[in-house]
Short mmCIF file of C-alpha atoms in Angstrom, two decimals:
data_model
loop_
_atom_site.label_atom_id
_atom_site.label_comp_id
_atom_site.label_asym_id
_atom_site.label_seq_id
_atom_site.Cartn_x
_atom_site.Cartn_y
_atom_site.Cartn_z
CA UNK A 765 17.26 16.64 1.38
CA UNK A 766 17.27 17.68 -2.05
CA UNK A 767 13.39 17.75 -2.44
CA UNK A 768 12.24 20.19 -4.82
CA UNK A 769 10.74 23.35 -3.28
CA UNK A 770 7.43 23.07 -5.15
CA UNK A 771 6.93 19.45 -4.56
CA UNK A 772 4.59 18.54 -1.17
CA UNK A 773 6.05 16.92 1.81
CA UNK A 774 4.33 15.02 4.32
CA UNK A 775 5.58 15.04 7.74
CA UNK A 776 4.14 12.44 10.44
CA UNK A 777 5.10 14.09 13.64
CA UNK A 778 4.19 13.74 17.60
CA UNK A 779 2.39 16.07 19.13
CA UNK A 780 5.04 18.53 19.54
CA UNK A 781 4.51 22.25 18.91
CA UNK A 782 7.69 24.06 17.25
CA UNK A 783 8.96 21.30 14.86
CA UNK A 784 7.38 23.03 11.53
CA UNK A 785 10.19 25.80 11.53
CA UNK A 786 13.17 23.26 12.47
CA UNK A 787 11.98 20.77 9.44
CA UNK A 788 11.46 23.55 7.25
CA UNK A 789 15.14 24.99 7.73
CA UNK A 790 16.71 21.29 7.49
CA UNK A 791 14.63 20.05 4.46
CA UNK A 792 14.23 23.07 2.38
CA UNK A 793 10.78 22.92 1.57
CA UNK A 794 8.49 25.88 1.66
CA UNK A 795 5.73 25.94 4.52
CA UNK A 796 2.63 25.93 1.98
CA UNK A 797 4.02 22.45 0.83
CA UNK A 798 4.48 20.77 4.43
CA UNK A 799 1.62 18.88 5.42
CA UNK A 800 1.72 18.09 8.89
CA UNK A 801 0.10 14.52 10.35
CA UNK A 802 0.35 14.78 14.17
CA UNK A 803 -0.45 11.89 16.79
CA UNK A 804 0.20 10.85 19.91
CA UNK A 805 3.67 8.70 18.85
CA UNK A 806 5.00 8.17 15.42
CA UNK A 807 4.03 4.70 15.16
CA UNK A 808 2.15 3.29 12.60
CA UNK A 809 0.21 0.53 14.45
CA UNK A 810 -1.73 -1.16 11.68
CA UNK A 811 -0.98 -1.10 8.02
CA UNK A 812 -4.91 -0.10 7.05
CA UNK A 813 -5.70 1.90 10.43
CA UNK A 814 -6.87 5.83 10.28
CA UNK A 815 -3.40 7.07 10.17
CA UNK A 816 -2.43 4.95 7.10
CA UNK A 817 -5.37 6.11 5.25
CA UNK A 818 -4.50 9.48 6.11
CA UNK A 819 -1.12 9.21 4.72
CA UNK A 820 -2.54 7.32 1.49
CA UNK A 821 -5.16 10.16 1.08
CA UNK A 822 -2.41 12.83 1.49
CA UNK A 823 -0.45 11.11 -1.22
CA UNK A 824 -3.41 11.00 -4.04
CA UNK A 825 -5.25 14.31 -3.14
CA UNK A 826 -2.19 16.62 -2.26
CA UNK A 827 0.32 14.90 -4.41
CA UNK A 828 2.73 14.45 -1.67
CA UNK A 829 6.20 13.05 -3.03
CA UNK A 830 7.97 12.53 -0.03
CA UNK A 831 6.99 11.61 3.47
CA UNK A 832 8.94 12.01 6.55
CA UNK A 833 8.00 10.00 9.86
CA UNK A 834 9.61 12.37 12.65
CA UNK A 835 10.07 11.43 16.63
CA UNK A 836 11.67 13.90 18.79
CA UNK A 837 14.10 12.38 20.74
CA UNK A 838 14.20 11.91 24.91
CA UNK A 839 10.29 12.57 24.75
CA UNK A 840 8.77 11.29 27.56
CA UNK A 841 4.93 10.18 26.73
CA UNK A 842 2.69 10.02 29.88
CA UNK A 843 1.89 6.39 30.76
CA UNK A 844 -1.95 5.76 30.54
CA UNK A 845 -3.54 4.12 33.09
CA UNK A 846 -6.79 2.68 32.81
CA UNK A 847 -8.63 2.29 36.03
CA UNK A 848 -11.34 -0.83 34.93
CA UNK A 849 -9.55 -3.95 35.63
CA UNK A 850 -12.29 -5.88 34.00
CA UNK A 851 -12.30 -4.54 30.61
CA UNK A 852 -8.43 -4.69 30.85
CA UNK A 853 -8.32 -8.37 31.73
CA UNK A 854 -10.87 -9.01 28.66
CA UNK A 855 -8.91 -6.72 26.02
CA UNK A 856 -5.41 -8.52 27.66
CA UNK A 857 -7.17 -12.07 26.81
CA UNK A 858 -7.80 -10.49 23.13
CA UNK A 859 -4.45 -9.12 23.01
CA UNK A 860 -2.92 -12.73 23.55
CA UNK A 861 -5.47 -15.18 21.76
CA UNK A 862 -7.92 -13.52 19.38
CA UNK A 863 -6.84 -10.32 18.14
CA UNK A 864 -3.33 -10.88 16.55
CA UNK A 865 -3.38 -7.78 14.52
CA UNK A 866 -3.09 -5.26 17.62
CA UNK A 867 0.56 -4.12 17.94
CA UNK A 868 2.17 -5.03 21.32
CA UNK A 869 1.81 -8.05 23.26
CA UNK A 870 -0.56 -6.50 25.96
CA UNK A 871 -2.73 -3.43 26.64
CA UNK A 872 -0.24 -1.55 28.22
CA UNK A 873 2.26 -1.93 25.29
CA UNK A 874 -0.33 -0.68 23.03
CA UNK A 875 -1.45 2.12 24.96
CA UNK A 876 1.90 3.27 25.56
CA UNK A 877 3.85 2.44 22.61
CA UNK A 878 7.32 1.20 22.20
CA UNK A 879 9.84 3.49 24.41
CA UNK A 880 12.44 3.27 21.40
CA UNK A 881 11.76 5.69 19.27
CA UNK A 882 14.21 4.76 16.32
CA UNK A 883 12.46 1.19 16.44
CA UNK A 884 8.96 3.05 16.17
CA UNK A 885 10.38 5.25 13.15
CA UNK A 886 11.80 2.10 11.40
CA UNK A 887 8.60 0.61 11.78
CA UNK A 888 6.36 3.17 10.69
CA UNK A 889 8.70 3.81 7.60
CA UNK A 890 8.76 -0.04 6.66
CA UNK A 891 4.97 0.06 6.69
CA UNK A 892 4.67 3.25 4.71
CA UNK A 893 7.28 1.93 1.96
CA UNK A 894 5.97 -1.44 1.66
CA UNK A 895 2.37 -0.55 1.47
CA UNK A 896 0.23 -1.54 -1.80
CA UNK A 897 -1.50 1.81 -2.15
CA UNK A 898 1.63 3.64 -1.63
CA UNK A 899 3.41 4.17 -5.06
CA UNK A 900 6.77 3.53 -5.57
CA UNK A 901 7.82 7.13 -6.64
CA UNK A 902 6.97 8.28 -3.13
CA UNK A 903 10.16 8.72 -1.00
CA UNK A 904 10.12 8.12 2.79
CA UNK A 905 12.16 8.47 5.53
CA UNK A 906 12.89 8.69 9.29
CA UNK A 907 13.86 11.53 11.33
CA UNK A 908 14.68 12.22 14.97
CA UNK A 909 15.00 15.39 16.31
CA UNK A 910 17.03 16.37 19.26
CA UNK A 911 16.09 19.67 21.11
CA UNK A 912 18.99 20.20 23.50
CA UNK A 913 19.94 23.10 25.51
CA UNK A 914 17.99 25.50 23.23
CA UNK A 915 19.53 24.10 19.84
CA UNK A 916 17.85 21.52 17.24
CA UNK A 917 19.73 18.90 15.45
CA UNK A 918 18.15 16.38 13.12
CA UNK A 919 19.27 13.11 12.77
CA UNK A 920 17.86 10.53 9.68
CA UNK A 921 16.92 7.16 10.58
CA UNK A 922 18.37 4.92 7.65
CA UNK A 923 16.85 1.42 7.46
CA UNK A 924 20.05 0.05 8.11
CA UNK A 925 20.06 1.25 11.78
CA UNK A 926 23.25 3.21 11.70
CA UNK A 927 21.83 7.26 11.79
CA UNK A 928 23.77 9.92 10.01
CA UNK A 929 23.58 13.58 11.62
CA UNK A 930 22.04 16.25 9.06
CA UNK A 931 22.08 19.24 10.98
#
């Protein structure tokens, strides 16, 4: 990561505390140049949804030159259980027949996301890289933070699906 210390970077992260110091150390970016966008999971489910809108606004308003999609390895997300079966059945019908822009094939998949964090990161990186409103000079990469036994390591998620260890 040889990003100029004065350039701004956007980090799309999961709802996870304590990532900023780790990411700052690995990327060598000053804290004041780090913008963080947190969401439940790092998946951008729609190229014209709210998360992507925030990414695009950050690029133009804050002069972001690099974007990191950051996932946390082995993080267990809580399963969302919606108790209204009649509404779920209606949404299931929409997912299967009327609304192909939904990510996932079922309401459960849409709410709970993909269990494979690498696939989620790759999909989000791909959506950002190929979005028509993202300038070609903006670098986009995926990272996985592995917090094991109080020690943190970060692995880059390249597009060729083989990860290389950074720290």
